[in-house]
CSV table of C-alpha atoms in Angstrom, one decimal:
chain,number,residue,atom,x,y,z
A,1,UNK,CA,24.3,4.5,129.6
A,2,UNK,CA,24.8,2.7,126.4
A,3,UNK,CA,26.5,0.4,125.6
A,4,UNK,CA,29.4,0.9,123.4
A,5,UNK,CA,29.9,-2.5,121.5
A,6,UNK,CA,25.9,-2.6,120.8
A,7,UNK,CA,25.4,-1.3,117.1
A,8,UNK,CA,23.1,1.5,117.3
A,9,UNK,CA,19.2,0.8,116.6
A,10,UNK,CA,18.6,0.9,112.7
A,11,UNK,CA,22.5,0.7,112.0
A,12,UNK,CA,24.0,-1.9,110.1
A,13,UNK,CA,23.9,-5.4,110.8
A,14,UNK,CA,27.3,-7.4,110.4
A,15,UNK,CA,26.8,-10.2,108.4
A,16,UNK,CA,23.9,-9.8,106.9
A,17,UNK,CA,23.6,-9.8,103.0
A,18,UNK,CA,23.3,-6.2,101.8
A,19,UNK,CA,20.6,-4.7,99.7
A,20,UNK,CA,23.7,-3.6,97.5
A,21,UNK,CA,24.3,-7.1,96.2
A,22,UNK,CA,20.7,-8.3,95.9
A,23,UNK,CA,20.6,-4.8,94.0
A,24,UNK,CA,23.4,-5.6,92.0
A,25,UNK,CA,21.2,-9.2,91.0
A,26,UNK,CA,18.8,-6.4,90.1
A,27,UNK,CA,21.1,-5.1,87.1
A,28,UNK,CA,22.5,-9.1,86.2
A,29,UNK,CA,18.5,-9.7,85.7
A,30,UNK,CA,18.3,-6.3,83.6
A,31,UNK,CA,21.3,-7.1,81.5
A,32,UNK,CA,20.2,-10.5,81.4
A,33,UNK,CA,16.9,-8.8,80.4
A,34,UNK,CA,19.0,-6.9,78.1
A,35,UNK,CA,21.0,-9.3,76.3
A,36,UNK,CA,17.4,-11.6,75.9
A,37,UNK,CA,16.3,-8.2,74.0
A,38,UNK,CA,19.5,-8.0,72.1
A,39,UNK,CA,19.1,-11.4,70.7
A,40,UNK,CA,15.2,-11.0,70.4
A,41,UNK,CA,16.1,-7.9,68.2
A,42,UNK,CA,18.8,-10.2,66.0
A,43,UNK,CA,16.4,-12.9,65.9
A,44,UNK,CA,13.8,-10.2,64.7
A,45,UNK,CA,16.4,-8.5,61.7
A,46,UNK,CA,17.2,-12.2,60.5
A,47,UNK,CA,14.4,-13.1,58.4
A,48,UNK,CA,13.4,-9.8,57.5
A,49,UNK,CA,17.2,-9.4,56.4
A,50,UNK,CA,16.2,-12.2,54.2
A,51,UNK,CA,13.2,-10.8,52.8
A,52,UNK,CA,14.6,-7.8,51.9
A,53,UNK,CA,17.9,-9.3,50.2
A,54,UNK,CA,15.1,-11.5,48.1
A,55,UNK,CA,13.1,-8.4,47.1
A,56,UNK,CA,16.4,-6.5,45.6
A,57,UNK,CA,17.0,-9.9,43.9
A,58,UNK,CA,13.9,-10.3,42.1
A,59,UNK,CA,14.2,-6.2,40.9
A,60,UNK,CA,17.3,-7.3,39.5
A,61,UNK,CA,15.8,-10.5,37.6
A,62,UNK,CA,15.4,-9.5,33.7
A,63,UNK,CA,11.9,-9.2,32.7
A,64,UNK,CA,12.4,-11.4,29.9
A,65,UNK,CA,8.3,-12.3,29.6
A,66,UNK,CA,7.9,-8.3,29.2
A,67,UNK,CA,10.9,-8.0,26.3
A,68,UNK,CA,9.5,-11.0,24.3
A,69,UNK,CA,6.3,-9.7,24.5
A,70,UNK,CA,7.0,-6.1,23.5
A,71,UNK,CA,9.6,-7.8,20.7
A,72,UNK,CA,6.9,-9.8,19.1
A,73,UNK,CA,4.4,-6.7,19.1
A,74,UNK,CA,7.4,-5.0,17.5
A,75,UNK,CA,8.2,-7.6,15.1
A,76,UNK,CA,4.0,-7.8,14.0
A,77,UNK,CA,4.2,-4.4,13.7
A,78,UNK,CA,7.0,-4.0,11.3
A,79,UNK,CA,5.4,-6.9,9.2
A,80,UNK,CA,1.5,-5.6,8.8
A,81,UNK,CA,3.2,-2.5,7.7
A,82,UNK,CA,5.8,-3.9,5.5
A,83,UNK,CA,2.6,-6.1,4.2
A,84,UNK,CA,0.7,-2.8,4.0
A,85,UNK,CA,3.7,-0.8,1.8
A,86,UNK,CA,4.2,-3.4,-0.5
A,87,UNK,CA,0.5,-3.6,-1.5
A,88,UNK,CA,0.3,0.1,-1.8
A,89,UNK,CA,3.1,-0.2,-3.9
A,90,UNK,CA,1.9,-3.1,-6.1
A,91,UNK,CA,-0.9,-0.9,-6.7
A,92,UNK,CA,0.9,1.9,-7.5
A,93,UNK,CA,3.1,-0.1,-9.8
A,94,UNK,CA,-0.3,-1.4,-11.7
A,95,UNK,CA,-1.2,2.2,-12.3
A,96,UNK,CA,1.7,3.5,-13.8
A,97,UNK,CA,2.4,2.7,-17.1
A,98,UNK,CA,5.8,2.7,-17.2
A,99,UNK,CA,6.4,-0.3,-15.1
A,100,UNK,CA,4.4,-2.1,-18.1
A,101,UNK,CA,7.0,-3.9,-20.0
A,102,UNK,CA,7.1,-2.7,-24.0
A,103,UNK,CA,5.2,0.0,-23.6
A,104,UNK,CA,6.0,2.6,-25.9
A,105,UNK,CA,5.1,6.4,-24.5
A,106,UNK,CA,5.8,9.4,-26.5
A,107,UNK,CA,4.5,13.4,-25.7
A,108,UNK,CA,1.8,15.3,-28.1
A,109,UNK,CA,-0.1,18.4,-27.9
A,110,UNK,CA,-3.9,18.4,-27.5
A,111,UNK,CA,-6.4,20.1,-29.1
A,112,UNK,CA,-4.5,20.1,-32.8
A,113,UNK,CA,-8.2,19.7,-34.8
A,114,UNK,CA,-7.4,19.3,-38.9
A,115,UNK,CA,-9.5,18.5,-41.7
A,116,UNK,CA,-9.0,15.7,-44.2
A,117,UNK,CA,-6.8,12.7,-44.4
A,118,UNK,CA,-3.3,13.2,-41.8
A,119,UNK,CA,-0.7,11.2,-42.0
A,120,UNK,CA,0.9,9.7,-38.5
A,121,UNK,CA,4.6,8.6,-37.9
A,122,UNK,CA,2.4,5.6,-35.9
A,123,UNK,CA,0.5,3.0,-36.9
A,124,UNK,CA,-1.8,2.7,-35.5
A,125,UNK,CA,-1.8,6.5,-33.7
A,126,UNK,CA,-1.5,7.2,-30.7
A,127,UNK,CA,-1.9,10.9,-30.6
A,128,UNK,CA,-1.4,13.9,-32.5
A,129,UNK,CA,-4.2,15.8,-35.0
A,130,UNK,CA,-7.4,14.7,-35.6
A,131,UNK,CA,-10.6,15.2,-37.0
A,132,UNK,CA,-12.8,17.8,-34.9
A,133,UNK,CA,-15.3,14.7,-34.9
A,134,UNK,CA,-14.4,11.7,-32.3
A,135,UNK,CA,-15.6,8.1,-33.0
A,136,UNK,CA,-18.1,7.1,-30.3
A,137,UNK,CA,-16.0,5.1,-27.8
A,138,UNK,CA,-18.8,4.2,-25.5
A,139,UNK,CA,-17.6,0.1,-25.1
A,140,UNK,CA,-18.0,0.6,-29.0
A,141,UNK,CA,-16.7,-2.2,-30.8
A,142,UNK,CA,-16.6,-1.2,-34.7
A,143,UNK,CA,-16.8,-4.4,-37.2
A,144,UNK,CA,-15.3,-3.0,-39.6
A,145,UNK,CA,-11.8,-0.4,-39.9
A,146,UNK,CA,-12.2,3.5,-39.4
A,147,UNK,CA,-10.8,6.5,-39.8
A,148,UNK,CA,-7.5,6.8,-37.8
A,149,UNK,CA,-8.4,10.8,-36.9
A,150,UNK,CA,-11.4,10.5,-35.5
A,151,UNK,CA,-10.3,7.2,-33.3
A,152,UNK,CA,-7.5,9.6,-32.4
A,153,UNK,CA,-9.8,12.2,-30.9
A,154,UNK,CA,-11.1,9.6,-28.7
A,155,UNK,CA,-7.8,9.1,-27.3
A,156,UNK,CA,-7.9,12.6,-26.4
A,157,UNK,CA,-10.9,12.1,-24.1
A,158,UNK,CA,-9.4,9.2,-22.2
A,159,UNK,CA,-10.3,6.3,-24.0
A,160,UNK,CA,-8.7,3.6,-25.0
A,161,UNK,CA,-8.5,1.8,-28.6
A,162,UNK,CA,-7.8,-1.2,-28.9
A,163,UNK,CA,-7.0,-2.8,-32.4
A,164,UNK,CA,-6.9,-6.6,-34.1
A,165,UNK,CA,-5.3,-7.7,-37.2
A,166,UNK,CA,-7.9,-8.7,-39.5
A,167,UNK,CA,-8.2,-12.7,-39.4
A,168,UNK,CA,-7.3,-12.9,-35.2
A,169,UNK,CA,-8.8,-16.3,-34.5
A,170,UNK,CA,-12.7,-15.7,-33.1
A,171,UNK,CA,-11.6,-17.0,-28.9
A,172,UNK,CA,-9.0,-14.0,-29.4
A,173,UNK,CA,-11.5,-11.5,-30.7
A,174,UNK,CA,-14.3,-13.0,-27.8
A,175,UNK,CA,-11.6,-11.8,-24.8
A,176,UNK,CA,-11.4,-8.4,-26.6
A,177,UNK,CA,-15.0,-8.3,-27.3
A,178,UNK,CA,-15.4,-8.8,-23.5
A,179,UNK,CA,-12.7,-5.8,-22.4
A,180,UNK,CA,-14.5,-3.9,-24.7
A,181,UNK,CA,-18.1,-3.8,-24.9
A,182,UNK,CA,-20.3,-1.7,-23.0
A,183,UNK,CA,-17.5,0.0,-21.2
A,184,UNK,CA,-16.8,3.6,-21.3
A,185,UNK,CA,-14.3,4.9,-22.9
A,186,UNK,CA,-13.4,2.1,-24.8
A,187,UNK,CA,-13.2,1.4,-28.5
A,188,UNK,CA,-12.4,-1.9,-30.7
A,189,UNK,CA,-11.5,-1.9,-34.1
A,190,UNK,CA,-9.6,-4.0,-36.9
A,191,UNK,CA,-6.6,-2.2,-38.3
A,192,UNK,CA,-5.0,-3.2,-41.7
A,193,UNK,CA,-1.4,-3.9,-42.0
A,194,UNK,CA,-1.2,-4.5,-37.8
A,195,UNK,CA,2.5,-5.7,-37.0
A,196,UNK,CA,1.3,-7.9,-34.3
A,197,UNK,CA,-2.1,-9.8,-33.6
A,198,UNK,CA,-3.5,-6.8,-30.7
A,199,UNK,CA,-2.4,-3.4,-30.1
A,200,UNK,CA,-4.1,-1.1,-27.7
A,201,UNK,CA,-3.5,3.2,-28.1
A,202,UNK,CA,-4.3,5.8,-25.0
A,203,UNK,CA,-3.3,9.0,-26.1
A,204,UNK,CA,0.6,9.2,-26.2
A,205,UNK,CA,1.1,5.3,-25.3
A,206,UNK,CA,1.5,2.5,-27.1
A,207,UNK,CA,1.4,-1.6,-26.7
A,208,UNK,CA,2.0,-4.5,-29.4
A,209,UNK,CA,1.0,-7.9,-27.9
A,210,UNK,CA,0.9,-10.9,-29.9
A,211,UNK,CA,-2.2,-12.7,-27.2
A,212,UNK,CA,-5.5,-10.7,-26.4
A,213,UNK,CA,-5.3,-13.1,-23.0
A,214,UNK,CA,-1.7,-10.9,-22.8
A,215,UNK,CA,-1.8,-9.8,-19.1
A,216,UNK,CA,-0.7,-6.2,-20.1
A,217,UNK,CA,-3.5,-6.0,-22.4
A,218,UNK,CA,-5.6,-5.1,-19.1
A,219,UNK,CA,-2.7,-3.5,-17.1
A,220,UNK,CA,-2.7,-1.2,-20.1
A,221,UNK,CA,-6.3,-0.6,-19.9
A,222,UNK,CA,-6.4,-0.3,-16.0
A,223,UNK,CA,-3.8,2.6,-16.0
A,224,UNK,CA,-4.5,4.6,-19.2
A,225,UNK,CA,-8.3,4.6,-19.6
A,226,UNK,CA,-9.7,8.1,-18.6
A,227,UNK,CA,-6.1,9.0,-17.0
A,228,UNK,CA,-6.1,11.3,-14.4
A,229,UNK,CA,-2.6,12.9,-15.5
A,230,UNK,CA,-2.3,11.8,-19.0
A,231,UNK,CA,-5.9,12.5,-20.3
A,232,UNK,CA,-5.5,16.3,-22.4
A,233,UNK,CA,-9.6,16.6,-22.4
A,234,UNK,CA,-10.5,14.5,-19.2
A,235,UNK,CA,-14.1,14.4,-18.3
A,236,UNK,CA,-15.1,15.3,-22.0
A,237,UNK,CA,-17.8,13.1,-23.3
A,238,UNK,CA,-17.0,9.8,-25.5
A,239,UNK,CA,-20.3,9.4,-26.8
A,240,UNK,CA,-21.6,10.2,-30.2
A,241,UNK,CA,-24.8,8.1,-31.6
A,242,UNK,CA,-24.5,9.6,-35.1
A,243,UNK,CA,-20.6,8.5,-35.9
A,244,UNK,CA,-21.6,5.1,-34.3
A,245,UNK,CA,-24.4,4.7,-36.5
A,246,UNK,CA,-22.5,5.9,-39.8
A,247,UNK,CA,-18.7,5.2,-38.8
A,248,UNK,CA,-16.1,6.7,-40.8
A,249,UNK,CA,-13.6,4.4,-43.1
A,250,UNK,CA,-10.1,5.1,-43.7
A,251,UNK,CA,-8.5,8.3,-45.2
A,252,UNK,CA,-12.5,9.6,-45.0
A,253,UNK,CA,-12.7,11.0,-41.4
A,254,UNK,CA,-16.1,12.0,-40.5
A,255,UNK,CA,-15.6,15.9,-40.3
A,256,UNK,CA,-19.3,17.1,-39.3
């Protein structure tokens, strides 16, 4: 028979500790586990929080190495080609004969060939007609005055004639000697009745100086002689041994 007040085999004991609070230590060590990993993860985020905030800070820094650098290459730039456009232009200036200060131009028609004696609004001329016969204007440089129409001719070829008063002191005649001699398309003559000590004549310009050490005198030379747009016969020969062994003289041009 059993006994009534005896708990049943396997049944509950009274007063013993259940397996429901040690199982509820169970979940106070998991949420303690929990709130470890919580502040494990917090602890984690902090410094790369950090590292992150840093990183969007130094994008935002200004590059200011990169902007000087690039505004010096800038600025070097602008200068070697302002250098290189005023050069080109200083050149350009030196070969135009315009920008030569006195310089006296005025427009005639090529290829007018006369005979005898002509008479020039210019002297010395500086274009027009001429003889059919040009004075050799090789670097020629003529002792002696000659005839005004066939110097002319030469200007017609691209030369350049240059002309003294009679009496220029001799270191004034050496510099023109010197610009003169031995170099194509060039001529040197005396000229009566000059208004100033040195003129020099391409064909349809004009320059008085009073100083063969005159720095236009080769300014003139440099743009005029054998002129690529003011030359009416350009390429045509400047050389002619007989005229420069038996020059003309004035109001005689040679004609044959």
């Amino acid at each position: 028979m059993t006994n009534p007040t005896k708990p049943a085999s396997g049944g509950p004991k009274k007063n013993q500790p259940g397996k429901g609070p040690a199982g509820g230590t169970g979940p106070g060590k998991g949420s303690t586990a929990m709130g470890k990993g919580s502040a494990g993860s917090t602890a984690g985020k902090g410094p790369a929080n950090r590292a992150q905030s840093k990183k969007i800070v130094n994008q935002r820094q200004t590059p200011w190495g990169l902007i000087i650098a690039t505004t010096l290459i800038v600025a070097l730039a602008v200068g070697v080609i302002g250098y290189a456009v005023s050069q080109n232009k200083k050149k350009s200036d030196a070969k135009n004969p315009d920008k030569i200060a006195g310089i006296v131009h005025k427009t005639f028609t090529g290829g007018d060939h006369k005979t005898g004696p002509i008479t020039y609004a210019e002297s010395p001329p500086m274009g027009g007609p001429h003889s059919g016969i040009w004075a050799d204007c090789e670097g020629t440089v003529y002792p002696t005055q000659i005839a005004s129409e066939n110097a002319v001719h030469g200007l017609e070829h691209g030369a350049v004639w240059i002309t003294y008063k009679p009496g220029l002191p001799a270191d004034q005649l050496e510099v023109l000697n010197k610009l003169t001699a031995g170099k194509p398309y060039t001529l040197l003559t005396p000229y009566d009745g000059l208004k100033s000590n040195v003129s020099l004549q391409a064909w349809g310009y004009q320059l008085f100086v009073d100083s063969a050490t005159d720095k236009r005198v080769e300014r003139f030379i440099e743009a005029l002689r054998q002129s690529q747009t003011n030359t009416p016969e350009l390429g045509a020969s400047c050389s002619n041994p007989p005229f420069k062994a038996n020059p003309s003289t004035p109001g005689k041009p040679t004609e044959s």
